[in-house]
PDB file of C-alpha atoms in Angstrom:
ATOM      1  CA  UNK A   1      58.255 -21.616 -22.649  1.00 54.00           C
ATOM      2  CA  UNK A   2      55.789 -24.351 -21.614  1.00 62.00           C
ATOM      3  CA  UNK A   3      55.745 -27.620 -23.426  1.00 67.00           C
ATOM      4  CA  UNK A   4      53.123 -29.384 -24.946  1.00 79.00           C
ATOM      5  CA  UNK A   5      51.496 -32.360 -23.587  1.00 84.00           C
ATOM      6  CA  UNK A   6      52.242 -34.131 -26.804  1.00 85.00           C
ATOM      7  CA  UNK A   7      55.662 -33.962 -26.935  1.00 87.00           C
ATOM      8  CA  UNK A   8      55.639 -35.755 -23.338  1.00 88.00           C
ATOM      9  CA  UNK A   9      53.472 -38.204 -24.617  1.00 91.00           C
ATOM     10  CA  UNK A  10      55.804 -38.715 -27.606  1.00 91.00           C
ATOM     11  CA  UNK A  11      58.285 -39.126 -25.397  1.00 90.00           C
ATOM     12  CA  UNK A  12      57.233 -41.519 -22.486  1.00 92.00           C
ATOM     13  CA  UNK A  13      56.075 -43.616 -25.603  1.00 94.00           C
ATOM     14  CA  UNK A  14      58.773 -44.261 -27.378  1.00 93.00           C
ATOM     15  CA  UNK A  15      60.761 -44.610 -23.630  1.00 92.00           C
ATOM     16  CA  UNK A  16      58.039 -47.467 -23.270  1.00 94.00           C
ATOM     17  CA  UNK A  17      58.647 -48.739 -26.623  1.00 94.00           C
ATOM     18  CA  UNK A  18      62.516 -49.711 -25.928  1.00 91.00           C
ATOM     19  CA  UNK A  19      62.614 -50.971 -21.857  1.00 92.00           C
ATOM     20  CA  UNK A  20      58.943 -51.977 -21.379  1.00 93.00           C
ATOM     21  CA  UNK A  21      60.500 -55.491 -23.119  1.00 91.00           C
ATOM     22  CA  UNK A  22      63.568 -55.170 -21.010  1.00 90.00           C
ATOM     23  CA  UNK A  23      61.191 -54.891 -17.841  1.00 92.00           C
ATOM     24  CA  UNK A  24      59.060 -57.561 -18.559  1.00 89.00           C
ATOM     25  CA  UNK A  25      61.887 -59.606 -18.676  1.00 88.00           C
ATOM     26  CA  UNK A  26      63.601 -59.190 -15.514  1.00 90.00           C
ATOM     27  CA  UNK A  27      60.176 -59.061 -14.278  1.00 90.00           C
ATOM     28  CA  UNK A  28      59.893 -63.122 -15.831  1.00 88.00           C
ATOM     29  CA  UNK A  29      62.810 -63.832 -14.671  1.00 88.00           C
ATOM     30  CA  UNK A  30      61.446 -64.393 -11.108  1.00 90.00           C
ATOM     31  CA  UNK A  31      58.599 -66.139 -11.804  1.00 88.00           C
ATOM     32  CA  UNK A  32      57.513 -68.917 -10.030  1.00 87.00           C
ATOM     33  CA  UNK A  33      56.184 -71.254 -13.156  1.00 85.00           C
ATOM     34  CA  UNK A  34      58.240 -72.704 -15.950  1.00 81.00           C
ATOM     35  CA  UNK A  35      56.281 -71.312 -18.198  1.00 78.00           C
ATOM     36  CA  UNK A  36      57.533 -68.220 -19.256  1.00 73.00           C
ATOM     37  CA  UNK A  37      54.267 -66.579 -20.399  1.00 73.00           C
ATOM     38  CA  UNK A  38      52.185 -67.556 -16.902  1.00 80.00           C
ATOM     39  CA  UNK A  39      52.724 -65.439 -13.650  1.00 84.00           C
ATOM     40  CA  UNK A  40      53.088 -68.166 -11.143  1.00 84.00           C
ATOM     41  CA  UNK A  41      54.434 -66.227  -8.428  1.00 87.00           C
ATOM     42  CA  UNK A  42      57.480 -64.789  -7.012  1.00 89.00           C
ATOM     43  CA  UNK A  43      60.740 -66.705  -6.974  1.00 89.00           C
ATOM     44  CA  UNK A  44      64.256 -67.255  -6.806  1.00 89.00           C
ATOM     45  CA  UNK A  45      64.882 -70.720  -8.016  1.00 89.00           C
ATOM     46  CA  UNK A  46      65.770 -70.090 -11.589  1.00 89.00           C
ATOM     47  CA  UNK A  47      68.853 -67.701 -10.467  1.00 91.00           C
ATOM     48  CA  UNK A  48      69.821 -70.984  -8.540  1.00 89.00           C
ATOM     49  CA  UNK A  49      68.424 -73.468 -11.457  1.00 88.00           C
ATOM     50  CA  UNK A  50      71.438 -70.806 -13.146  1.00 88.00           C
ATOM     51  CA  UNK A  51      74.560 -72.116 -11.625  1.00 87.00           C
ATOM     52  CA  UNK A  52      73.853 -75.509 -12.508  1.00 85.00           C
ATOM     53  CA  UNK A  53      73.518 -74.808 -15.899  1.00 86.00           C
ATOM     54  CA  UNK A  54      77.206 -75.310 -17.021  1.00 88.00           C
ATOM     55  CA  UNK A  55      76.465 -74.999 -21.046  1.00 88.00           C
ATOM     56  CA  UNK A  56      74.894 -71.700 -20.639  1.00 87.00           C
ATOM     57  CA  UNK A  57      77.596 -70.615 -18.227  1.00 88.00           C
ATOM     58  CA  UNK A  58      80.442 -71.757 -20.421  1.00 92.00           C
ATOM     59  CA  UNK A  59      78.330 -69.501 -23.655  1.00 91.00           C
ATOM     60  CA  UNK A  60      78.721 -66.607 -21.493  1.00 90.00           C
ATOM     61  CA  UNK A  61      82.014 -66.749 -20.515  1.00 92.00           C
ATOM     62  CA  UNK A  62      83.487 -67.255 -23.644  1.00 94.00           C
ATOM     63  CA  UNK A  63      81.001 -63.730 -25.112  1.00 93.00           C
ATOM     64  CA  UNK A  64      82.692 -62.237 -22.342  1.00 91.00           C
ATOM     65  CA  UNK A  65      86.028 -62.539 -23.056  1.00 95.00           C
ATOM     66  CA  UNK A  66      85.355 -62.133 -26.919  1.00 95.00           C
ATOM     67  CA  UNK A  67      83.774 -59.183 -26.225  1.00 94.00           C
ATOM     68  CA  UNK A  68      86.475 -57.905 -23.905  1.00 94.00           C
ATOM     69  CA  UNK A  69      88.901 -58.631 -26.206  1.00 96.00           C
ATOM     70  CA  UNK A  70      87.042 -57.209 -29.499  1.00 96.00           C
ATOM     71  CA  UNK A  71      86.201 -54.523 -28.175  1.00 96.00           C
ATOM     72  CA  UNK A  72      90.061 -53.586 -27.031  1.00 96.00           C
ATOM     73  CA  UNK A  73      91.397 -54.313 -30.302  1.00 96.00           C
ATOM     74  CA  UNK A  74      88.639 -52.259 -32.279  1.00 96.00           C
ATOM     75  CA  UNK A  75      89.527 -49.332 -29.911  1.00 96.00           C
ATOM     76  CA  UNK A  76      93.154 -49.169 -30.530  1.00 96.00           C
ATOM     77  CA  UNK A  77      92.409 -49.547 -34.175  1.00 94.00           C
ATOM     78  CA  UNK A  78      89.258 -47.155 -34.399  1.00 94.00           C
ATOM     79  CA  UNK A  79      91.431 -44.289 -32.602  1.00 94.00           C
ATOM     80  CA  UNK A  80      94.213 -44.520 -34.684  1.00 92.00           C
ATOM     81  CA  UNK A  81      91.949 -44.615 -37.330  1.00 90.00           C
ATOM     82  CA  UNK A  82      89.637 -41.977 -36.238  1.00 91.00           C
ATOM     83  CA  UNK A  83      93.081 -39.464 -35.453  1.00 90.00           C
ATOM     84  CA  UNK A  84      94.173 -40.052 -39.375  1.00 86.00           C
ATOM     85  CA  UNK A  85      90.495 -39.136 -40.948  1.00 86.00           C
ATOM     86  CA  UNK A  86      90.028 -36.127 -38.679  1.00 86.00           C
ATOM     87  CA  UNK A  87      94.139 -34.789 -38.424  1.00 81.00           C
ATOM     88  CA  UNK A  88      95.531 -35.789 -41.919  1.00 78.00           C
ATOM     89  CA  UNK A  89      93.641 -33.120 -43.642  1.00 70.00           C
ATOM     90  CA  UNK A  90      93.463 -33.821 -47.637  1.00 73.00           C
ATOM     91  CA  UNK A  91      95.608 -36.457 -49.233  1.00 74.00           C
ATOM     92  CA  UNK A  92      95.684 -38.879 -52.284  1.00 78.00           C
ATOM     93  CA  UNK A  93      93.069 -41.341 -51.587  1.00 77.00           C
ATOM     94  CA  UNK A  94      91.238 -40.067 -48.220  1.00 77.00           C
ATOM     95  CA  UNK A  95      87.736 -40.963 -50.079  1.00 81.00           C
ATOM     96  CA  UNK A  96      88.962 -44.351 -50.323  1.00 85.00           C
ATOM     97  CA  UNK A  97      90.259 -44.508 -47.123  1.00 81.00           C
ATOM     98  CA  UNK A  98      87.136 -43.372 -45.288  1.00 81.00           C
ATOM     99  CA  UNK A  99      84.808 -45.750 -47.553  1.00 84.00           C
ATOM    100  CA  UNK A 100      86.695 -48.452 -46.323  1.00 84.00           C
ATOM    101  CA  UNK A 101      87.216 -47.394 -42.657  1.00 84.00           C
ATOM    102  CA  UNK A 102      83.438 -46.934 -42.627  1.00 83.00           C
ATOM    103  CA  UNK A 103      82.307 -50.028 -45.065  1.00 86.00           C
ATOM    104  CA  UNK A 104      81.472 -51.904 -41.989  1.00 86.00           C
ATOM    105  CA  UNK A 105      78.538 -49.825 -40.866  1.00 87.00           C
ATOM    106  CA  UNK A 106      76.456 -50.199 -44.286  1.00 87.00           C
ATOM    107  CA  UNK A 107      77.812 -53.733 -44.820  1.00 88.00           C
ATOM    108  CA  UNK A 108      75.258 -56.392 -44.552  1.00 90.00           C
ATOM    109  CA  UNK A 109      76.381 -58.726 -41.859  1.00 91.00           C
ATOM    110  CA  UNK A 110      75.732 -61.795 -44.326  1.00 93.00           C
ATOM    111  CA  UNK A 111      77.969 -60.378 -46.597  1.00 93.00           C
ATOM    112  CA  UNK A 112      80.590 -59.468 -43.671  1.00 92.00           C
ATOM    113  CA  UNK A 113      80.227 -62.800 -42.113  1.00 93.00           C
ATOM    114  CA  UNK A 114      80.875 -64.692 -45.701  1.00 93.00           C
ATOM    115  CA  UNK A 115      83.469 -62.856 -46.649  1.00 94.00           C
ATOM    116  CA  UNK A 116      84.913 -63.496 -43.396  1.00 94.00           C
ATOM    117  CA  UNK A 117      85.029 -66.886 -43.608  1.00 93.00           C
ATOM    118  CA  UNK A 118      86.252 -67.497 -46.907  1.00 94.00           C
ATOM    119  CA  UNK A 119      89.538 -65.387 -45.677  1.00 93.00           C
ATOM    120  CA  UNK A 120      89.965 -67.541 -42.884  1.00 93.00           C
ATOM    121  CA  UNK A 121      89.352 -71.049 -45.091  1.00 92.00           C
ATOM    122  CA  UNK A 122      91.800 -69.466 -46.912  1.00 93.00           C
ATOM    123  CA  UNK A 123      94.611 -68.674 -44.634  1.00 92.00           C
ATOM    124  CA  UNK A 124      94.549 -72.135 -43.042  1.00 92.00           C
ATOM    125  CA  UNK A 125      94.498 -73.525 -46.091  1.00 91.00           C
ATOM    126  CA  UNK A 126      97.795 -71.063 -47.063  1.00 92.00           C
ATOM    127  CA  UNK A 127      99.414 -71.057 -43.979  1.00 92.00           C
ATOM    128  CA  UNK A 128      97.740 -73.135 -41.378  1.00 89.00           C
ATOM    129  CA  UNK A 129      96.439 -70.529 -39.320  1.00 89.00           C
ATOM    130  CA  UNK A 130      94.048 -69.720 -38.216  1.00 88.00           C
ATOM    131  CA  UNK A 131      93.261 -73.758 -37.258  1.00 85.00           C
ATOM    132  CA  UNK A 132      89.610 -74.573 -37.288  1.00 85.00           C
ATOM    133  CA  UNK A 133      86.823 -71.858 -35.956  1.00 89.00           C
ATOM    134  CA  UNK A 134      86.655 -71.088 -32.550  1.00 90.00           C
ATOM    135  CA  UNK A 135      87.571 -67.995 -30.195  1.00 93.00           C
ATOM    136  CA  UNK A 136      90.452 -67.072 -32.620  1.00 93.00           C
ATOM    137  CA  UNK A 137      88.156 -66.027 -35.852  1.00 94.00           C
ATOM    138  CA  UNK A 138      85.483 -64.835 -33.682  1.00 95.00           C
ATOM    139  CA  UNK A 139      87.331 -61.957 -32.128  1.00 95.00           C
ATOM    140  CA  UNK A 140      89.140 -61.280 -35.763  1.00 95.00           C
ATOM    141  CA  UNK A 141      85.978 -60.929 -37.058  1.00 95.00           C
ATOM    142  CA  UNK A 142      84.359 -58.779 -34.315  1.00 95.00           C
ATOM    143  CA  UNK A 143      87.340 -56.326 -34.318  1.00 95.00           C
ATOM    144  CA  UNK A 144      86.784 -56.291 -38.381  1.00 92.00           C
ATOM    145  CA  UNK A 145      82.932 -54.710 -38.041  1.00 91.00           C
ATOM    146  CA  UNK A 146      83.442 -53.229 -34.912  1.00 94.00           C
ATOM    147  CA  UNK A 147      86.089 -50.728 -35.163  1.00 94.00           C
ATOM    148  CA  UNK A 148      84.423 -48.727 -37.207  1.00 93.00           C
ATOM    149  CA  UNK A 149      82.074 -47.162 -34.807  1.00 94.00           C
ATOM    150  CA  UNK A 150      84.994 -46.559 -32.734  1.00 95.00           C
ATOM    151  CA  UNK A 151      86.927 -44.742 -35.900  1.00 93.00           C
ATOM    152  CA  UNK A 152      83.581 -42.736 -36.022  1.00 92.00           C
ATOM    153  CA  UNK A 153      83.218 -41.928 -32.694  1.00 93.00           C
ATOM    154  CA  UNK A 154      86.746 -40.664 -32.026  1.00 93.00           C
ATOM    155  CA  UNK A 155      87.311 -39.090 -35.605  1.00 91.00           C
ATOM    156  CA  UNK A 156      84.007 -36.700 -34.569  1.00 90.00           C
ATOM    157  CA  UNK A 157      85.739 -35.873 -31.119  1.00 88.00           C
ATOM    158  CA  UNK A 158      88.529 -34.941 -32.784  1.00 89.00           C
ATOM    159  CA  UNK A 159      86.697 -32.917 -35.316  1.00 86.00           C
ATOM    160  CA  UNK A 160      85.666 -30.761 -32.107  1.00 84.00           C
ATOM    161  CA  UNK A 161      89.632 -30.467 -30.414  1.00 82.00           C
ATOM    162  CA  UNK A 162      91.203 -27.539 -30.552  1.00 79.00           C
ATOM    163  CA  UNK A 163      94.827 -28.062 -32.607  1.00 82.00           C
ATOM    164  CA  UNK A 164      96.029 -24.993 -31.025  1.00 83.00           C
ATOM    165  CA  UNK A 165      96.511 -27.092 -27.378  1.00 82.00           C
ATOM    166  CA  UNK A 166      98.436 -29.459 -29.119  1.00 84.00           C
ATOM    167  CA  UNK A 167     100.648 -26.574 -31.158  1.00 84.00           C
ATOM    168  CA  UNK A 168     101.425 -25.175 -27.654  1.00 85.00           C
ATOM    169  CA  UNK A 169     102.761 -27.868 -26.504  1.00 84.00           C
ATOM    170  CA  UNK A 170     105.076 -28.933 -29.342  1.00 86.00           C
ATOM    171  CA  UNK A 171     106.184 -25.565 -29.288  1.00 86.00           C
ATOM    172  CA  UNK A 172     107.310 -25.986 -25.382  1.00 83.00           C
ATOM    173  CA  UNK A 173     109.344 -28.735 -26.963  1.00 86.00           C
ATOM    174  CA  UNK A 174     107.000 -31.967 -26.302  1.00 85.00           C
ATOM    175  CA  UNK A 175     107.757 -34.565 -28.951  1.00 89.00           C
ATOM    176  CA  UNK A 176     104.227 -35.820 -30.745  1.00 86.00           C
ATOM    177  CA  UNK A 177     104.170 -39.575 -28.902  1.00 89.00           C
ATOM    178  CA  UNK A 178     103.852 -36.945 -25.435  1.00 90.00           C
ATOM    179  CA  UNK A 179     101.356 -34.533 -26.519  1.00 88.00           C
ATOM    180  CA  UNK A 180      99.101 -37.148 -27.447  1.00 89.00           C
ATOM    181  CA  UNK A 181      99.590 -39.609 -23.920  1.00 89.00           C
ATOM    182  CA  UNK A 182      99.438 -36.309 -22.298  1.00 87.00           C
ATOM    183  CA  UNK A 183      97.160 -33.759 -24.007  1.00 86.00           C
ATOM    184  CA  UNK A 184      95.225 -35.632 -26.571  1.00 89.00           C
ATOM    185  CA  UNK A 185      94.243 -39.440 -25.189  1.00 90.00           C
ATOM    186  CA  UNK A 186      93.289 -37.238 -21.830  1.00 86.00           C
ATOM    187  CA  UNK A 187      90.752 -35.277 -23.999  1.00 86.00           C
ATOM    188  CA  UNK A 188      89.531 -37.683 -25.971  1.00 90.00           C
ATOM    189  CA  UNK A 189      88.982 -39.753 -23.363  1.00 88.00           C
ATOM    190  CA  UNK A 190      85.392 -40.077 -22.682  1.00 86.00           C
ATOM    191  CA  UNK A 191      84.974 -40.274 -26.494  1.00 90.00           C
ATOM    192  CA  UNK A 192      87.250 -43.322 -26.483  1.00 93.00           C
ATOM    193  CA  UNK A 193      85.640 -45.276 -23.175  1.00 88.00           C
ATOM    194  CA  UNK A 194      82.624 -44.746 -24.868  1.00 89.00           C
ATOM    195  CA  UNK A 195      83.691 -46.685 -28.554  1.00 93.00           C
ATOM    196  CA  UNK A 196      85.013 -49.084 -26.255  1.00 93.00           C
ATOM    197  CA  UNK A 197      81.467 -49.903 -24.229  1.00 88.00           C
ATOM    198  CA  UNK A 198      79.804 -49.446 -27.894  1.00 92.00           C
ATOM    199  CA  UNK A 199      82.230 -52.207 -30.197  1.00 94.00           C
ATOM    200  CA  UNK A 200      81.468 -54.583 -26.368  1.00 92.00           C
ATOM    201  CA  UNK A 201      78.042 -54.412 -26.721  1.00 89.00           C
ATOM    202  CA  UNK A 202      77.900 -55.166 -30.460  1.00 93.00           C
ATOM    203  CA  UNK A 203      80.192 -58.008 -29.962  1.00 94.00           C
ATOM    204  CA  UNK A 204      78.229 -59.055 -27.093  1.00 90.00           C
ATOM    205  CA  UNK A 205      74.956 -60.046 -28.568  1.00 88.00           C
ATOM    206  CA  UNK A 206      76.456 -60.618 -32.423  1.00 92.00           C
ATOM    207  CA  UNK A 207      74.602 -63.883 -34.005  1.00 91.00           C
ATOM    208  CA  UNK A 208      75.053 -63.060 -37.691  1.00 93.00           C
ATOM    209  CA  UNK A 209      78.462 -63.137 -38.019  1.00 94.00           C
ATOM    210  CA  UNK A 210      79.309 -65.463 -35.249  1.00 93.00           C
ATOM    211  CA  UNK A 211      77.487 -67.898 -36.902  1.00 92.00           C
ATOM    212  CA  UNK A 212      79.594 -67.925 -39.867  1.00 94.00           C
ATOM    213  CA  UNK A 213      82.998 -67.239 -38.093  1.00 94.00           C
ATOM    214  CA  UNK A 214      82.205 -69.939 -35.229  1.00 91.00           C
ATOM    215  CA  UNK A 215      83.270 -73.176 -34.676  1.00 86.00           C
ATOM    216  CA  UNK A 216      81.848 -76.719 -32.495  1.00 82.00           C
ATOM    217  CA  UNK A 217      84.022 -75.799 -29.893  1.00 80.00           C
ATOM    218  CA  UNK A 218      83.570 -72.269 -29.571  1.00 86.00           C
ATOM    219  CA  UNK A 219      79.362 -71.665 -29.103  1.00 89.00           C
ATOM    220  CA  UNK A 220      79.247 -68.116 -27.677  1.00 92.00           C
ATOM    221  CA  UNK A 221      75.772 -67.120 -25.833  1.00 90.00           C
ATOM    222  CA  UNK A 222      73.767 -65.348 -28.866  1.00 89.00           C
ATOM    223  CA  UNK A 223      74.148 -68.335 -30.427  1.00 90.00           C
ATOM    224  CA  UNK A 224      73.397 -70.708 -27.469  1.00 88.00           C
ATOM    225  CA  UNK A 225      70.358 -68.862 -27.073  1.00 86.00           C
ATOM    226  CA  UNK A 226      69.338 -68.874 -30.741  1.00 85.00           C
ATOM    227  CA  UNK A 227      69.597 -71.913 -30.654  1.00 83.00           C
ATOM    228  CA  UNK A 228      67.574 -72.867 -27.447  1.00 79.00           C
ATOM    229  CA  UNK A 229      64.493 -70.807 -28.349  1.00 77.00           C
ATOM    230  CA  UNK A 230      63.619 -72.775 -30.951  1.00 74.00           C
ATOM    231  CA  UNK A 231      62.369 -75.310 -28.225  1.00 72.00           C
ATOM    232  CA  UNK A 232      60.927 -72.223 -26.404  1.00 71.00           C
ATOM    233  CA  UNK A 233      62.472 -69.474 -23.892  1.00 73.00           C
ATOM    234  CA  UNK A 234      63.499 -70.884 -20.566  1.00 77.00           C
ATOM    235  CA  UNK A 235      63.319 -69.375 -17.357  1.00 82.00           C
ATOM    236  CA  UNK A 236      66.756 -69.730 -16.874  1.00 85.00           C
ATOM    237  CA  UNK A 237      67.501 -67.639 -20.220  1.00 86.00           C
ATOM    238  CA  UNK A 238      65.546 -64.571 -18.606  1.00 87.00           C
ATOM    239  CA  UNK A 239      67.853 -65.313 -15.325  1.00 89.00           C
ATOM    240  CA  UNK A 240      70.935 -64.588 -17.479  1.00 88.00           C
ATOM    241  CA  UNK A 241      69.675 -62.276 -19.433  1.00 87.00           C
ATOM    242  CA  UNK A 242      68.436 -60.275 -16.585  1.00 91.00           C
ATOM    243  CA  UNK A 243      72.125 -60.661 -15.008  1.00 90.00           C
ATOM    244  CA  UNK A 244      73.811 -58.944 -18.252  1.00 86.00           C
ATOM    245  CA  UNK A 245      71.339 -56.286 -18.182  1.00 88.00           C
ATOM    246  CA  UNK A 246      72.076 -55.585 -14.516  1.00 89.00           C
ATOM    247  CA  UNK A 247      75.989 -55.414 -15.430  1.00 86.00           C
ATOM    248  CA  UNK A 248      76.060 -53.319 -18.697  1.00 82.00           C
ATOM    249  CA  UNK A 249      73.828 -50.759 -16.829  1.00 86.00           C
ATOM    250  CA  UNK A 250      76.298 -50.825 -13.674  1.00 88.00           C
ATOM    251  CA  UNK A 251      79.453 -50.261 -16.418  1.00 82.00           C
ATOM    252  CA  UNK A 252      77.200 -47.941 -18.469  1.00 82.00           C
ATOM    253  CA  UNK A 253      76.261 -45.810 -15.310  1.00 87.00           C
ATOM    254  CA  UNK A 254      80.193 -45.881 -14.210  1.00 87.00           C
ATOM    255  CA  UNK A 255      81.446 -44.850 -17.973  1.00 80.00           C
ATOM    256  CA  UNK A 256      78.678 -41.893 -17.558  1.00 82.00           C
ATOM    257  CA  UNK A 257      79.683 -40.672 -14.028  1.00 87.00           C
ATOM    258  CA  UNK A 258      83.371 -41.103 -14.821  1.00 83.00           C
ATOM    259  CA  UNK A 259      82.896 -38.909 -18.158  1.00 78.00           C
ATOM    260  CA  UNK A 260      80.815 -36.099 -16.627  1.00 83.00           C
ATOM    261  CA  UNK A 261      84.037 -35.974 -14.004  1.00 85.00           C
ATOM    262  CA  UNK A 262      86.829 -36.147 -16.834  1.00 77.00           C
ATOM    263  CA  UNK A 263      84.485 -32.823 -18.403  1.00 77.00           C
ATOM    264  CA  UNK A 264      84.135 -30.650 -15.337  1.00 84.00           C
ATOM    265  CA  UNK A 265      88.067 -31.507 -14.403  1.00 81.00           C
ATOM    266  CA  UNK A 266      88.707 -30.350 -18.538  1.00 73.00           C
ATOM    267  CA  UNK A 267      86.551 -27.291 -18.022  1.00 80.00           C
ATOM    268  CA  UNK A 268      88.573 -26.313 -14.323  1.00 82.00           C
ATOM    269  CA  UNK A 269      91.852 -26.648 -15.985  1.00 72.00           C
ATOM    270  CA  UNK A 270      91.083 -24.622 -19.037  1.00 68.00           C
ATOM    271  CA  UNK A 271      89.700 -21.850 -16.778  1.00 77.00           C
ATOM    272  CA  UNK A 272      92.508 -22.010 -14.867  1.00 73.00           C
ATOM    273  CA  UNK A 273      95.135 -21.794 -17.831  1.00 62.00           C
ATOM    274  CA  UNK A 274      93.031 -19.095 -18.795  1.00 66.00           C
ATOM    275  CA  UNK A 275      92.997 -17.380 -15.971  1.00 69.00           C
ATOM    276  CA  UNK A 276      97.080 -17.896 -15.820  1.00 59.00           C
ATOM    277  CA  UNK A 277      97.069 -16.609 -19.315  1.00 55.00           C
ATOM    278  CA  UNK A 278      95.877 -13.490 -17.946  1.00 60.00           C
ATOM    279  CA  UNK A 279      97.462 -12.863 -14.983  1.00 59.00           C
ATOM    280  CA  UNK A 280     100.574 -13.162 -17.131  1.00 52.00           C
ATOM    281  CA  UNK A 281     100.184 -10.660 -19.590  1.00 53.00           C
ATOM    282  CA  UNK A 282     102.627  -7.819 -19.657  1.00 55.00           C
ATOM    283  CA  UNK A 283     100.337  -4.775 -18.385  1.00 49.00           C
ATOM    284  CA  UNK A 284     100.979  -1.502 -20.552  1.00 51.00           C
ATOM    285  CA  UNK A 285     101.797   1.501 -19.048  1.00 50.00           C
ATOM    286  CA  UNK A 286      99.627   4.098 -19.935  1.00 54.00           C
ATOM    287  CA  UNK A 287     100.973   6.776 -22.998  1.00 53.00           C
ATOM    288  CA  UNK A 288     103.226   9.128 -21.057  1.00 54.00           C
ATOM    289  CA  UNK A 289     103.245  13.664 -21.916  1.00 54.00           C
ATOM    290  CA  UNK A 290     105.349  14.087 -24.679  1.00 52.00           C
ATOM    291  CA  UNK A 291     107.977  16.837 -23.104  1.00 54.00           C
ATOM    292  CA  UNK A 292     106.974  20.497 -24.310  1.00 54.00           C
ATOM    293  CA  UNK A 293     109.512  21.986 -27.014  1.00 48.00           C
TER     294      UNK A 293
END
């Protein structure tokens, strides 16, 4: 059935509407003329102007590693939390559970953020730890609000397994720490690369709640460049900017390609255990005379 034209239209529109920014910037980002808003050519020199530029370097580095690390601690914690919502069936106090594994999604990031730091004044001020604001709080509080797109992610993956796979092979004896290295984390795979690339990204470019959790010492790039704008955007801003966009495509394009894979290598081994299953199965003979009396 032919399309409208209007649905196109809708379409290319609304494409527009969320990388026509993103284009103009990398587009900026080789200009010629300090001034961000006035084409003064093509050029190189603010990619160069870049490496000098150790504060914005350092900013970047240290997202990057909070980010890394945020996001790896969210996963682990979003897929364990993701297996109990969608595996533990109905107990005392799943509502509760699931309001507070999924808080973080409706929570205003003030409130978050506030919260946040009030529990850490508080610890140091119990304990000692943690010691000031810096790296420490930021990736606490990252893994706090970001796990729960992972829990969501994985819990409706799970929704969509098939129990009976992992039945089959407790009942060949696996124990349940095997089926799920071997059967379910393979499955669930894609599903769980894909938390992990979502809880990076939203601890990548996090202001609201770095603000709060953050420390002198620790400044990571959201911030840095929150901060900078004020005075107005610098070329060198687009440069870096341009540079993460360039890298989270590259890992989102790699996640994709390695997913599609992991799905036509699920769908070949479940036609071949299907096509095992059959070959298999005890062929009856056919229903024999009965002898004549």
């Amino acid at each position: 059935m032919r399309r409208p034209n209007f649905l196109y239209m809708i379409l290319a529109l609304g494409f527009a509407f969320l990388y026509v920014p993103i284009l103009l910037l990398v587009i900026y980002s080789f200009n010629a003329s300090r001034l961000v808003t006035l084409w003064g050519g093509f050029s190189t020199q603010w990619y160069a102007s870049l490496l000098g530029n150790q504060q914005l370097l350092s900013a970047a580095w240290l997202s990057l590693q909070i980010a890394a690390l945020s996001a790896t601690g969210a996963t682990v914690l979003g897929t364990m939390a993701g297996m109990v919502m969608a595996r533990f069936g109905r107990f005392r106090g799943r509502a509760i559970v699931g309001a507070l594994v999924t808080a973080p999604l409706v929570m205003p990031e003030v409130i978050t953020g506030l919260s946040l730091l009030l529990l850490f004044v508080s610890l140091e001020d119990l304990i000692g730890w943690p010691e000031g604001r810096g790296m420490t709080t930021i990736t606490l509080a990252h893994v706090t609000f970001t796990m729960a797109f992972v829990a969501v992610i994985v819990q409706s993956r799970m929704a969509s397994l098939d129990e009976s796979i992992e039945e089959a092979a407790m009942d060949l004896g696996a124990r349940p720490a095997k089926v799920f290295f071997v059967i379910t984390l393979p499955i669930i795979a894609p599903a769980v690369v894909s938390g992990w690339l979502l809880a990076f990204t939203l601890s990548l470019d996090d202001v609201v709640i770095s603000n709060f959790v953050s420390g002198p010492g620790a400044t990571p790039l959201p911030i840095e460049i929150f901060s900078s704008i004020r005075l107005g955007v610098t070329p060198e801003i687009n440069a870096l900017a341009t540079i993460i966009v360039g890298l989270v495509s590259a890992g989102i394009l790699a996640a994709g390609l390695w997913s599609a894979r992991q799905e036509r290598q699920r769908r070949r081994d479940e036609q071949l255990a299907r096509q095992g299953a059959g070959e298999l199965m005890p062929i009856s003979s056919p229903p024999q005379d009965a002898p004549p009396h």
